[in-house]
Amino acid sequence: MMPNTMCTTPPVFSITAVARRFAALAFASAFGAAVIAAPASARAQGLPDFTELVEKVGPAVVNIRTTERGRTPRTGQGNPELDEDMLEFFRRFGLPMPNRPNPRSPQQPDGEPQTRGVGSGFILNGDGYVMTNAHVVEGAEEVIVTLTDKREFKARIIGADKKSDVALVKIEASGLPTVRIGEVSKLKVGEWVIAIGSPFGLESTVTAGIVSAKSRDTGDLLPLIQTDVAINPGNSGGPLINMRGEVVGINSQIYSRSGGYQGISFAIPIDEATRVSEQLRAGGRVIRGRIGVVIDRVTREVAESIGLGKPTGALVRSVEAGGPAEKAGVEAGDIVTKVDGRAVESSVELPRIVGGIKPGNKATLQVYRRGAYRDLSVVVAELEAERTVAKRTPDKDAAKPTAPVSSVGLAVADLTEAQKRELKVKNGVRVETAEGIAARAGLAAGDVILTVDNVEMTSAKQFDALLAKADKNKAMTMLVRRGDAATFLILRPPK
């Protein structure tokens, strides 16, 4: 039986409780009631009030629905509005798409528009330009924008950029409420931010949190703002707002193992998004620069072993034949450390920096090669669709090994002139046998060793002589070419 909460029995006070009560009264009498009230007041002052922000920015945040033409409805069982958002979630995170038509809903004729997904956006100016995520409008036949006053407009997609996940749409309206754009450079880790959007179709939902990190690398073209603001399917494309009522980001991604919000969300910095939207508005697409290299990160171990010091820059694994980098003299194994004087702190920064250079302009690359820095001038080309680079087949006329297997498990041979032309290298030695220490380091028959501890290899004889003089108790760093790609491998002595 549930306990009776309307008890009329007089309360019983213990002597200890009475003593504590009198002590508290005496303390308040001596020092004033303000002392007791102070902690509550301090706590109240420390808590942000978001009401004015929501009233100010909320009207400029919109709900975005999209439709596409299909053969059968794509909604699942249950609440149709919720299912629309869940479908957007499945698409966004690459999960299997459910296809369970609601038995209570009549089948729509082939070719009829089907509700596809829902997201959010915000109005940039009074003429009706709305910014959102590219994945929100991707593949849409029709885009419906709903304002907070419940007015609906069919929107026209001006442009969508998948690489940055930014899209711009236009509605035919005027005198609309707009957002103010903030400065991401002034955003600080730990400051309060809020998100407004339509999670699971719940329009004008406000969530709050703090900035957890800035310039977070997630593998995307742009570094992202990390927050702990609750973001769920349907929030995509909505604004991230600082305490001054300015938009500092576009809510775009979450990190989750369960499919729902787990305390980590990401937003596209608004300054980067604005640059993208300006190009979309001007020409419907984004023009980026490229130099034609495949890159990889530089590990701390490799950086220290080749004299670079710290793991910085981008390791060039391969160079596109006839591309800007090859024409400039960039070689596989180079480490790009600067572009026009701007430091390349990590490999992910190189495509971002080069992408921001206008095609046709010259740029100066600082590369680290065989223990020394050098500057190369490159003419930046326009980034096009990704290309598939054909892999070279091994040369059947490979030279035979000129020496037995060395102490590190390697037998090498000189490169033939045909192999040099095929690989487009001036020097190097070809691995004929790799076992023991060399095999454990990742070397394999057919690899081409370009350098050993920053010394360029010109012949098998030179290679064997270098190994004979090397300290057997020290690690050895080799720049190795495999097919079109180059990387550093470290041979460690047995313990």
Tab-separated table of C-alpha atoms in Angstrom:
chain	number	residue	atom	x	y	z
A	1	MET	CA	0.000	0.000	0.000
A	2	MET	CA	1.262	3.461	-0.891
A	3	PRO	CA	2.216	5.660	2.081
A	4	ASN	CA	-0.162	8.461	3.007
A	5	THR	CA	1.476	11.757	2.184
A	6	MET	CA	-1.189	13.792	4.016
A	7	CYS	CA	-0.006	12.757	7.496
A	8	THR	CA	-1.554	14.827	10.364
A	9	THR	CA	0.681	13.478	13.154
A	10	PRO	CA	2.639	16.333	14.789
A	11	PRO	CA	6.336	16.236	13.860
A	12	VAL	CA	8.825	14.988	16.445
A	13	PHE	CA	12.078	16.964	16.852
A	14	SER	CA	15.181	15.423	18.417
A	15	ILE	CA	17.342	17.404	20.843
A	16	THR	CA	20.135	17.424	18.257
A	17	ALA	CA	17.882	18.918	15.602
A	18	VAL	CA	16.649	21.632	17.990
A	19	ALA	CA	20.236	22.487	18.932
A	20	ARG	CA	21.217	22.829	15.269
A	21	ARG	CA	18.244	25.102	14.669
A	22	PHE	CA	19.160	27.422	17.512
A	23	ALA	CA	22.807	27.519	16.330
A	24	ALA	CA	21.755	28.575	12.844
A	25	LEU	CA	19.501	31.329	14.236
A	26	ALA	CA	22.279	32.618	16.455
A	27	PHE	CA	24.724	32.678	13.503
A	28	ALA	CA	22.245	34.639	11.373
A	29	SER	CA	21.591	37.091	14.214
A	30	ALA	CA	25.280	37.765	14.694
A	31	PHE	CA	26.328	38.231	11.074
A	32	GLY	CA	23.095	39.207	9.333
A	33	ALA	CA	20.703	37.319	7.127
A	34	ALA	CA	22.715	38.348	4.063
A	35	VAL	CA	25.432	35.852	4.979
A	36	ILE	CA	23.001	32.955	4.691
A	37	ALA	CA	21.444	34.391	1.528
A	38	ALA	CA	24.810	35.046	-0.163
A	39	PRO	CA	25.489	31.509	-1.421
A	40	ALA	CA	22.066	31.287	-3.069
A	41	SER	CA	22.565	34.697	-4.635
A	42	ALA	CA	25.991	33.700	-5.949
A	43	ARG	CA	24.581	30.563	-7.425
A	44	ALA	CA	21.815	32.539	-9.117
A	45	GLN	CA	24.320	34.971	-10.597
A	46	GLY	CA	26.421	32.102	-11.946
A	47	LEU	CA	23.590	30.552	-13.929
A	48	PRO	CA	22.979	32.009	-17.407
A	49	ASP	CA	19.555	33.230	-18.441
A	50	PHE	CA	18.825	32.279	-22.051
A	51	THR	CA	15.352	33.791	-22.316
A	52	GLU	CA	16.422	36.997	-24.057
A	53	LEU	CA	18.630	35.083	-26.483
A	54	VAL	CA	15.788	32.786	-27.463
A	55	GLU	CA	13.373	35.681	-27.918
A	56	LYS	CA	15.961	37.528	-30.006
A	57	VAL	CA	17.275	34.725	-32.227
A	58	GLY	CA	14.436	32.208	-32.178
A	59	PRO	CA	12.258	33.868	-34.863
A	60	ALA	CA	15.147	33.587	-37.377
A	61	VAL	CA	15.486	29.815	-36.912
A	62	VAL	CA	13.444	27.702	-39.331
A	63	ASN	CA	12.309	24.123	-39.723
A	64	ILE	CA	13.228	22.443	-43.014
A	65	ARG	CA	11.299	19.522	-44.471
A	66	THR	CA	12.336	17.772	-47.660
A	67	THR	CA	10.517	15.423	-49.997
A	68	GLU	CA	11.625	13.104	-52.766
A	69	ARG	CA	9.780	11.042	-55.343
A	70	GLY	CA	9.772	7.326	-54.663
A	71	ARG	CA	7.889	4.170	-55.471
A	72	THR	CA	6.780	3.427	-51.921
A	73	PRO	CA	6.471	5.415	-48.726
A	74	ARG	CA	9.673	5.397	-46.698
A	75	THR	CA	8.133	6.073	-43.314
A	76	GLY	CA	8.136	3.358	-40.692
A	77	GLN	CA	5.511	2.359	-38.212
A	78	GLY	CA	4.447	4.704	-35.461
A	79	ASN	CA	4.391	8.482	-35.369
A	80	PRO	CA	5.012	9.652	-38.973
A	81	GLU	CA	6.672	12.902	-37.899
A	82	LEU	CA	9.105	11.070	-35.646
A	83	ASP	CA	9.860	8.514	-38.341
A	84	GLU	CA	10.811	11.231	-40.822
A	85	ASP	CA	13.534	12.413	-38.500
A	86	MET	CA	14.724	8.923	-37.736
A	87	LEU	CA	15.146	8.332	-41.470
A	88	GLU	CA	17.337	11.437	-41.615
A	89	PHE	CA	19.347	9.949	-38.769
A	90	PHE	CA	19.827	6.628	-40.577
A	91	ARG	CA	20.987	8.422	-43.724
A	92	ARG	CA	23.344	10.735	-41.868
A	93	PHE	CA	25.174	8.015	-39.974
A	94	GLY	CA	25.223	5.324	-42.651
A	95	LEU	CA	22.903	2.871	-40.913
A	96	PRO	CA	20.660	0.427	-42.814
A	97	MET	CA	17.541	2.232	-43.996
A	98	PRO	CA	14.332	0.812	-42.545
A	99	ASN	CA	11.635	0.148	-45.120
A	100	ARG	CA	8.552	-0.808	-43.160
A	101	PRO	CA	5.442	0.846	-44.552
A	102	ASN	CA	2.729	1.632	-42.069
A	103	PRO	CA	-0.095	-0.888	-42.702
A	104	ARG	CA	-2.642	1.706	-41.554
A	105	SER	CA	-1.466	4.270	-44.115
A	106	PRO	CA	-2.657	4.006	-47.722
A	107	GLN	CA	0.027	3.430	-50.326
A	108	GLN	CA	0.774	6.553	-52.326
A	109	PRO	CA	0.916	6.279	-56.107
A	110	ASP	CA	4.268	5.850	-57.805
A	111	GLY	CA	6.016	9.162	-58.405
A	112	GLU	CA	4.182	11.046	-55.644
A	113	PRO	CA	6.404	13.160	-53.351
A	114	GLN	CA	7.342	11.276	-50.190
A	115	THR	CA	8.424	12.959	-46.983
A	116	ARG	CA	12.143	12.339	-46.746
A	117	GLY	CA	13.571	14.087	-43.710
A	118	VAL	CA	13.628	17.108	-41.484
A	119	GLY	CA	16.280	19.514	-40.335
A	120	SER	CA	16.831	23.090	-39.266
A	121	GLY	CA	18.247	26.282	-40.678
A	122	PHE	CA	18.517	30.011	-40.019
A	123	ILE	CA	17.779	33.143	-42.026
A	124	LEU	CA	20.857	35.097	-43.096
A	125	ASN	CA	19.132	38.182	-44.484
A	126	GLY	CA	15.713	39.680	-44.948
A	127	ASP	CA	15.584	38.635	-48.611
A	128	GLY	CA	15.102	35.000	-47.679
A	129	TYR	CA	18.515	33.331	-47.872
A	130	VAL	CA	18.646	30.434	-45.419
A	131	MET	CA	21.742	28.512	-44.355
A	132	THR	CA	21.593	24.822	-43.432
A	133	ASN	CA	23.575	21.581	-43.822
A	134	ALA	CA	24.191	20.050	-47.230
A	135	HIS	CA	23.099	16.641	-45.947
A	136	VAL	CA	19.705	18.098	-44.956
A	137	VAL	CA	18.798	18.974	-48.559
A	138	GLU	CA	20.805	16.308	-50.382
A	139	GLY	CA	18.658	14.453	-52.926
A	140	ALA	CA	15.562	16.512	-52.139
A	141	GLU	CA	12.859	17.043	-54.793
A	142	GLU	CA	11.219	19.737	-52.726
A	143	VAL	CA	12.333	21.812	-49.734
A	144	ILE	CA	9.727	23.295	-47.382
A	145	VAL	CA	10.803	26.014	-44.939
A	146	THR	CA	8.540	26.699	-41.954
A	147	LEU	CA	8.956	29.874	-39.896
A	148	THR	CA	8.177	30.179	-36.203
A	149	ASP	CA	4.950	32.026	-37.077
A	150	LYS	CA	3.885	28.842	-38.964
A	151	ARG	CA	4.209	30.345	-42.448
A	152	GLU	CA	5.499	27.846	-44.997
A	153	PHE	CA	7.529	28.504	-48.134
A	154	LYS	CA	8.853	26.324	-50.912
A	155	ALA	CA	12.586	26.919	-51.046
A	156	ARG	CA	14.984	26.858	-53.962
A	157	ILE	CA	18.378	25.240	-53.412
A	158	ILE	CA	21.014	27.799	-54.382
A	159	GLY	CA	23.877	25.392	-53.804
A	160	ALA	CA	25.158	22.650	-51.517
A	161	ASP	CA	28.781	21.810	-50.743
A	162	LYS	CA	29.273	18.246	-49.485
A	163	LYS	CA	32.889	18.750	-48.430
A	164	SER	CA	32.001	21.425	-45.887
A	165	ASP	CA	28.400	20.208	-45.372
A	166	VAL	CA	27.039	23.712	-45.963
A	167	ALA	CA	24.000	24.540	-48.105
A	168	LEU	CA	22.173	27.726	-49.045
A	169	VAL	CA	18.469	27.826	-49.916
A	170	LYS	CA	16.216	30.741	-50.878
A	171	ILE	CA	12.602	31.477	-50.033
A	172	GLU	CA	10.559	34.200	-51.712
A	173	ALA	CA	9.816	36.514	-48.819
A	174	SER	CA	10.969	39.857	-47.471
A	175	GLY	CA	11.207	41.624	-44.145
A	176	LEU	CA	12.210	38.413	-42.415
A	177	PRO	CA	13.896	38.195	-39.004
A	178	THR	CA	17.612	37.480	-39.352
A	179	VAL	CA	20.526	36.279	-37.254
A	180	ARG	CA	23.708	38.137	-36.382
A	181	ILE	CA	26.995	36.472	-37.291
A	182	GLY	CA	29.618	36.216	-34.546
A	183	GLU	CA	33.397	35.915	-34.584
A	184	VAL	CA	34.649	32.388	-34.029
A	185	SER	CA	38.106	33.725	-33.121
A	186	LYS	CA	36.587	35.252	-29.977
A	187	LEU	CA	34.848	32.033	-28.978
A	188	LYS	CA	36.405	30.524	-25.844
A	189	VAL	CA	36.422	26.981	-24.566
A	190	GLY	CA	34.132	26.799	-21.553
A	191	GLU	CA	31.730	29.584	-22.526
A	192	TRP	CA	28.003	28.992	-22.694
A	193	VAL	CA	26.273	28.390	-26.015
A	194	ILE	CA	22.789	27.333	-27.043
A	195	ALA	CA	21.284	25.497	-29.995
A	196	ILE	CA	17.857	26.054	-31.504
A	197	GLY	CA	16.393	23.515	-33.900
A	198	SER	CA	13.842	20.786	-34.548
A	199	PRO	CA	15.107	17.549	-32.955
A	200	PHE	CA	12.754	14.693	-33.902
A	201	GLY	CA	10.402	17.260	-35.457
A	202	LEU	CA	9.968	19.218	-32.216
A	203	GLU	CA	10.208	22.722	-33.655
A	204	SER	CA	11.928	25.617	-31.848
A	205	THR	CA	13.582	23.393	-29.269
A	206	VAL	CA	16.313	25.089	-27.220
A	207	THR	CA	19.231	23.196	-25.674
A	208	ALA	CA	22.255	24.618	-23.880
A	209	GLY	CA	25.789	23.692	-22.943
A	210	ILE	CA	29.367	24.890	-23.206
A	211	VAL	CA	32.089	24.918	-25.830
A	212	SER	CA	34.119	21.786	-25.130
A	213	ALA	CA	36.902	22.343	-27.678
A	214	LYS	CA	37.757	24.384	-30.759
A	215	SER	CA	39.353	23.344	-34.041
A	216	ARG	CA	38.560	19.706	-33.421
A	217	ASP	CA	39.822	17.530	-36.271
A	218	THR	CA	37.272	14.893	-37.227
A	219	GLY	CA	38.574	14.156	-40.695
A	220	ASP	CA	36.281	16.676	-42.337
A	221	LEU	CA	37.487	19.487	-44.577
A	222	LEU	CA	36.834	22.022	-41.816
A	223	PRO	CA	37.928	21.922	-38.174
A	224	LEU	CA	34.806	21.762	-36.001
A	225	ILE	CA	33.595	23.294	-32.742
A	226	GLN	CA	32.946	20.631	-30.112
A	227	THR	CA	30.205	21.258	-27.536
A	228	ASP	CA	28.165	19.345	-25.005
A	229	VAL	CA	24.921	20.903	-26.262
A	230	ALA	CA	22.242	18.253	-26.790
A	231	ILE	CA	22.001	17.695	-30.562
A	232	ASN	CA	19.742	15.055	-32.109
A	233	PRO	CA	18.400	14.181	-35.574
A	234	GLY	CA	16.512	17.239	-36.804
A	235	ASN	CA	18.939	19.716	-35.194
A	236	SER	CA	21.169	19.488	-38.268
A	237	GLY	CA	21.579	22.873	-39.922
A	238	GLY	CA	20.429	24.874	-36.903
A	239	PRO	CA	22.508	27.637	-35.325
A	240	LEU	CA	24.937	27.452	-32.424
A	241	ILE	CA	24.560	30.753	-30.567
A	242	ASN	CA	26.813	32.527	-28.067
A	243	MET	CA	25.672	34.603	-25.097
A	244	ARG	CA	25.702	37.776	-27.219
A	245	GLY	CA	23.016	36.331	-29.447
A	246	GLU	CA	25.404	35.733	-32.358
A	247	VAL	CA	25.597	32.614	-34.507
A	248	VAL	CA	29.046	31.024	-34.170
A	249	GLY	CA	28.386	27.676	-35.828
A	250	ILE	CA	26.054	25.312	-37.671
A	251	ASN	CA	25.136	22.207	-35.702
A	252	SER	CA	26.131	19.319	-37.917
A	253	GLN	CA	27.266	16.104	-36.231
A	254	ILE	CA	27.179	14.056	-33.055
A	255	TYR	CA	29.471	11.383	-31.710
A	256	SER	CA	27.419	8.448	-30.544
A	257	ARG	CA	27.632	4.694	-30.124
A	258	SER	CA	23.948	4.341	-29.361
A	259	GLY	CA	22.491	6.526	-32.124
A	260	GLY	CA	21.357	9.231	-29.703
A	261	TYR	CA	23.057	12.183	-28.058
A	262	GLN	CA	25.878	11.135	-25.723
A	263	GLY	CA	27.342	14.433	-24.635
A	264	ILE	CA	29.492	15.249	-27.677
A	265	SER	CA	28.297	17.293	-30.636
A	266	PHE	CA	30.022	19.255	-33.386
A	267	ALA	CA	29.303	22.484	-35.222
A	268	ILE	CA	30.785	23.984	-38.388
A	269	PRO	CA	32.505	27.318	-37.584
A	270	ILE	CA	30.345	30.121	-38.944
A	271	ASP	CA	33.259	32.040	-40.481
A	272	GLU	CA	34.137	29.052	-42.671
A	273	ALA	CA	30.462	28.416	-43.439
A	274	THR	CA	29.960	32.053	-44.430
A	275	ARG	CA	32.809	31.900	-46.941
A	276	VAL	CA	31.247	28.795	-48.455
A	277	SER	CA	27.767	30.358	-48.590
A	278	GLU	CA	29.105	33.459	-50.338
A	279	GLN	CA	30.551	31.301	-53.114
A	280	LEU	CA	27.327	29.298	-53.332
A	281	ARG	CA	25.325	32.498	-53.668
A	282	ALA	CA	27.674	33.887	-56.317
A	283	GLY	CA	28.023	30.807	-58.494
A	284	GLY	CA	26.130	27.892	-57.009
A	285	ARG	CA	29.313	25.981	-56.185
A	286	VAL	CA	32.545	26.261	-54.230
A	287	ILE	CA	35.885	26.591	-56.016
A	288	ARG	CA	38.881	25.168	-54.161
A	289	GLY	CA	42.547	24.797	-54.916
A	290	ARG	CA	44.551	21.589	-55.213
A	291	ILE	CA	48.177	20.626	-55.850
A	292	GLY	CA	47.821	16.896	-56.629
A	293	VAL	CA	49.322	14.985	-53.719
A	294	VAL	CA	48.238	12.111	-51.496
A	295	ILE	CA	49.273	12.833	-47.927
A	296	ASP	CA	49.572	11.141	-44.557
A	297	ARG	CA	50.326	12.233	-41.016
A	298	VAL	CA	53.828	12.509	-39.590
A	299	THR	CA	54.290	10.419	-36.454
A	300	ARG	CA	56.416	11.576	-33.538
A	301	GLU	CA	58.757	8.623	-33.991
A	302	VAL	CA	59.377	9.418	-37.658
A	303	ALA	CA	59.789	13.150	-36.976
A	304	GLU	CA	62.453	12.508	-34.363
A	305	SER	CA	64.261	9.890	-36.422
A	306	ILE	CA	64.664	12.087	-39.523
A	307	GLY	CA	65.599	15.254	-37.623
A	308	LEU	CA	62.305	17.098	-38.077
A	309	GLY	CA	61.935	17.383	-34.317
A	310	LYS	CA	58.218	17.457	-33.665
A	311	PRO	CA	55.420	15.700	-35.601
A	312	THR	CA	54.334	18.539	-37.845
A	313	GLY	CA	53.511	18.967	-41.514
A	314	ALA	CA	52.039	16.577	-44.079
A	315	LEU	CA	53.909	13.579	-45.449
A	316	VAL	CA	53.588	13.326	-49.235
A	317	ARG	CA	52.909	9.663	-49.995
A	318	SER	CA	52.436	10.072	-53.728
A	319	VAL	CA	52.434	12.796	-56.351
A	320	GLU	CA	49.948	12.970	-59.193
A	321	ALA	CA	51.577	12.512	-62.560
A	322	GLY	CA	51.568	15.806	-64.435
A	323	GLY	CA	49.934	17.597	-61.506
A	324	PRO	CA	50.931	20.954	-59.995
A	325	ALA	CA	53.059	19.397	-57.251
A	326	GLU	CA	55.059	17.234	-59.659
A	327	LYS	CA	55.696	20.235	-61.921
A	328	ALA	CA	56.906	22.154	-58.880
A	329	GLY	CA	59.386	19.398	-57.981
A	330	VAL	CA	57.569	17.853	-55.015
A	331	GLU	CA	58.632	14.251	-54.405
A	332	ALA	CA	57.083	11.337	-52.577
A	333	GLY	CA	58.535	11.355	-49.060
A	334	ASP	CA	58.659	15.151	-48.799
A	335	ILE	CA	57.056	16.685	-45.746
A	336	VAL	CA	55.177	19.918	-46.461
A	337	THR	CA	55.719	22.174	-43.451
A	338	LYS	CA	54.517	25.572	-44.700
A	339	VAL	CA	52.350	27.085	-47.448
A	340	ASP	CA	53.039	30.759	-48.193
A	341	GLY	CA	54.624	31.084	-44.765
A	342	ARG	CA	51.652	29.555	-42.968
A	343	ALA	CA	52.660	26.594	-40.823
A	344	VAL	CA	51.090	23.223	-41.607
A	345	GLU	CA	50.679	21.878	-38.084
A	346	SER	CA	49.125	18.573	-39.145
A	347	SER	CA	48.330	16.681	-42.323
A	348	VAL	CA	44.638	17.647	-42.256
A	349	GLU	CA	45.564	21.327	-42.500
A	350	LEU	CA	47.265	21.078	-45.893
A	351	PRO	CA	44.094	20.502	-47.979
A	352	ARG	CA	42.326	23.215	-45.972
A	353	ILE	CA	45.053	25.763	-46.627
A	354	VAL	CA	45.512	24.850	-50.295
A	355	GLY	CA	41.745	24.678	-50.765
A	356	GLY	CA	41.503	28.336	-49.782
A	357	ILE	CA	43.948	29.454	-52.489
A	358	LYS	CA	42.384	30.651	-55.716
A	359	PRO	CA	43.178	28.314	-58.629
A	360	GLY	CA	45.780	29.807	-60.957
A	361	ASN	CA	47.648	31.576	-58.165
A	362	LYS	CA	51.185	30.684	-57.173
A	363	ALA	CA	52.016	29.392	-53.717
A	364	THR	CA	55.321	28.682	-52.018
A	365	LEU	CA	55.638	25.276	-50.389
A	366	GLN	CA	58.285	24.697	-47.756
A	367	VAL	CA	59.211	21.015	-47.750
A	368	TYR	CA	61.529	18.983	-45.548
A	369	ARG	CA	63.600	16.554	-47.613
A	370	ARG	CA	66.567	14.446	-46.492
A	371	GLY	CA	67.338	16.550	-43.442
A	372	ALA	CA	66.985	20.004	-45.033
A	373	TYR	CA	64.262	22.522	-45.855
A	374	ARG	CA	63.684	23.878	-49.351
A	375	ASP	CA	61.113	26.160	-50.988
A	376	LEU	CA	59.173	25.137	-54.075
A	377	SER	CA	56.869	27.330	-56.160
A	378	VAL	CA	53.620	25.660	-57.236
A	379	VAL	CA	50.747	26.904	-59.393
A	380	VAL	CA	47.521	25.852	-57.657
A	381	ALA	CA	44.935	24.068	-59.804
A	382	GLU	CA	41.195	23.745	-59.281
A	383	LEU	CA	39.897	20.877	-57.189
A	384	GLU	CA	37.725	18.649	-59.333
A	385	ALA	CA	35.977	15.358	-58.745
A	386	GLU	CA	38.127	12.714	-57.096
A	387	ARG	CA	40.210	10.753	-59.537
A	388	THR	CA	41.159	7.092	-59.461
A	389	VAL	CA	44.888	6.714	-59.887
A	390	ALA	CA	45.931	3.560	-61.704
A	391	LYS	CA	48.390	1.385	-59.832
A	392	ARG	CA	51.626	0.538	-61.542
A	393	THR	CA	52.397	-3.123	-62.077
A	394	PRO	CA	55.743	-4.493	-60.877
A	395	ASP	CA	58.526	-4.546	-63.421
A	396	LYS	CA	59.158	-8.133	-64.503
A	397	ASP	CA	62.684	-7.233	-65.590
A	398	ALA	CA	63.839	-6.522	-62.051
A	399	ALA	CA	67.517	-6.928	-61.416
A	400	LYS	CA	68.675	-9.867	-59.336
A	401	PRO	CA	69.995	-9.247	-55.836
A	402	THR	CA	73.674	-8.357	-55.838
A	403	ALA	CA	74.277	-9.322	-52.228
A	404	PRO	CA	73.056	-11.869	-49.691
A	405	VAL	CA	70.473	-11.051	-47.063
A	406	SER	CA	71.882	-8.463	-44.638
A	407	SER	CA	71.803	-8.464	-40.844
A	408	VAL	CA	68.477	-6.605	-40.885
A	409	GLY	CA	66.919	-9.158	-43.224
A	410	LEU	CA	67.216	-7.259	-46.509
A	411	ALA	CA	68.603	-8.139	-49.900
A	412	VAL	CA	68.423	-5.322	-52.446
A	413	ALA	CA	69.226	-4.743	-56.095
A	414	ASP	CA	69.909	-1.757	-58.286
A	415	LEU	CA	66.949	-0.257	-60.098
A	416	THR	CA	66.888	-0.693	-63.822
A	417	GLU	CA	66.533	2.381	-65.990
A	418	ALA	CA	63.037	1.193	-66.940
A	419	GLN	CA	62.066	0.975	-63.284
A	420	LYS	CA	63.366	4.470	-62.623
A	421	ARG	CA	61.326	5.832	-65.509
A	422	GLU	CA	58.253	3.925	-64.358
A	423	LEU	CA	58.536	5.159	-60.767
A	424	LYS	CA	59.793	8.602	-61.818
A	425	VAL	CA	62.682	8.485	-59.375
A	426	LYS	CA	66.324	9.329	-59.908
A	427	ASN	CA	67.715	6.830	-57.423
A	428	GLY	CA	66.813	4.069	-55.002
A	429	VAL	CA	67.283	0.337	-54.482
A	430	ARG	CA	64.708	-2.384	-54.928
A	431	VAL	CA	63.957	-4.864	-52.140
A	432	GLU	CA	64.336	-8.445	-53.350
A	433	THR	CA	64.058	-10.154	-49.954
A	434	ALA	CA	62.628	-8.860	-46.667
A	435	GLU	CA	62.668	-10.970	-43.534
A	436	GLY	CA	63.402	-10.693	-39.831
A	437	ILE	CA	63.762	-7.098	-38.619
A	438	ALA	CA	62.914	-5.658	-42.049
A	439	ALA	CA	59.742	-7.706	-42.406
A	440	ARG	CA	58.599	-6.742	-38.914
A	441	ALA	CA	59.071	-3.078	-39.836
A	442	GLY	CA	56.726	-3.538	-42.816
A	443	LEU	CA	59.155	-3.905	-45.722
A	444	ALA	CA	58.298	-6.346	-48.491
A	445	ALA	CA	59.778	-7.586	-51.746
A	446	GLY	CA	59.178	-5.064	-54.520
A	447	ASP	CA	59.502	-2.017	-52.262
A	448	VAL	CA	61.973	0.674	-53.301
A	449	ILE	CA	64.170	2.190	-50.586
A	450	LEU	CA	64.805	5.836	-51.417
A	451	THR	CA	66.711	7.000	-48.326
A	452	VAL	CA	68.255	5.546	-45.194
A	453	ASP	CA	68.545	7.992	-42.291
A	454	ASN	CA	68.159	10.906	-44.753
A	455	VAL	CA	70.914	9.556	-47.041
A	456	GLU	CA	69.779	9.065	-50.642
A	457	MET	CA	70.347	5.542	-51.949
A	458	THR	CA	72.056	5.400	-55.341
A	459	SER	CA	73.051	1.728	-55.565
A	460	ALA	CA	72.841	-1.620	-53.833
A	461	LYS	CA	76.573	-1.433	-53.133
A	462	GLN	CA	76.178	1.879	-51.314
A	463	PHE	CA	73.216	0.483	-49.375
A	464	ASP	CA	75.153	-2.573	-48.195
A	465	ALA	CA	78.132	-0.450	-47.233
A	466	LEU	CA	75.939	1.868	-45.183
A	467	LEU	CA	74.345	-1.066	-43.367
A	468	ALA	CA	77.754	-2.557	-42.643
A	469	LYS	CA	78.871	0.662	-40.907
A	470	ALA	CA	75.561	1.309	-39.100
A	471	ASP	CA	75.284	0.960	-35.328
A	472	LYS	CA	73.448	-2.342	-34.800
A	473	ASN	CA	71.965	-1.049	-31.540
A	474	LYS	CA	70.254	1.984	-33.069
A	475	ALA	CA	67.001	2.233	-35.024
A	476	MET	CA	67.206	2.987	-38.732
A	477	THR	CA	64.662	5.093	-40.657
A	478	MET	CA	63.983	4.317	-44.305
A	479	LEU	CA	61.900	6.229	-46.829
A	480	VAL	CA	60.184	3.485	-48.800
A	481	ARG	CA	58.260	3.679	-52.064
A	482	ARG	CA	55.540	1.091	-52.673
A	483	GLY	CA	53.701	1.526	-55.939
A	484	ASP	CA	52.737	5.202	-56.151
A	485	ALA	CA	52.959	5.836	-52.403
A	486	ALA	CA	55.896	6.556	-50.115
A	487	THR	CA	56.162	6.305	-46.359
A	488	PHE	CA	58.745	6.133	-43.582
A	489	LEU	CA	59.477	2.805	-41.908
A	490	ILE	CA	61.636	2.344	-38.820
A	491	LEU	CA	63.817	-0.741	-38.391
A	492	ARG	CA	64.419	-1.383	-34.710
A	493	PRO	CA	67.227	-3.577	-33.410
A	494	PRO	CA	66.162	-6.738	-31.545
A	495	LYS	CA	66.018	-6.354	-27.786
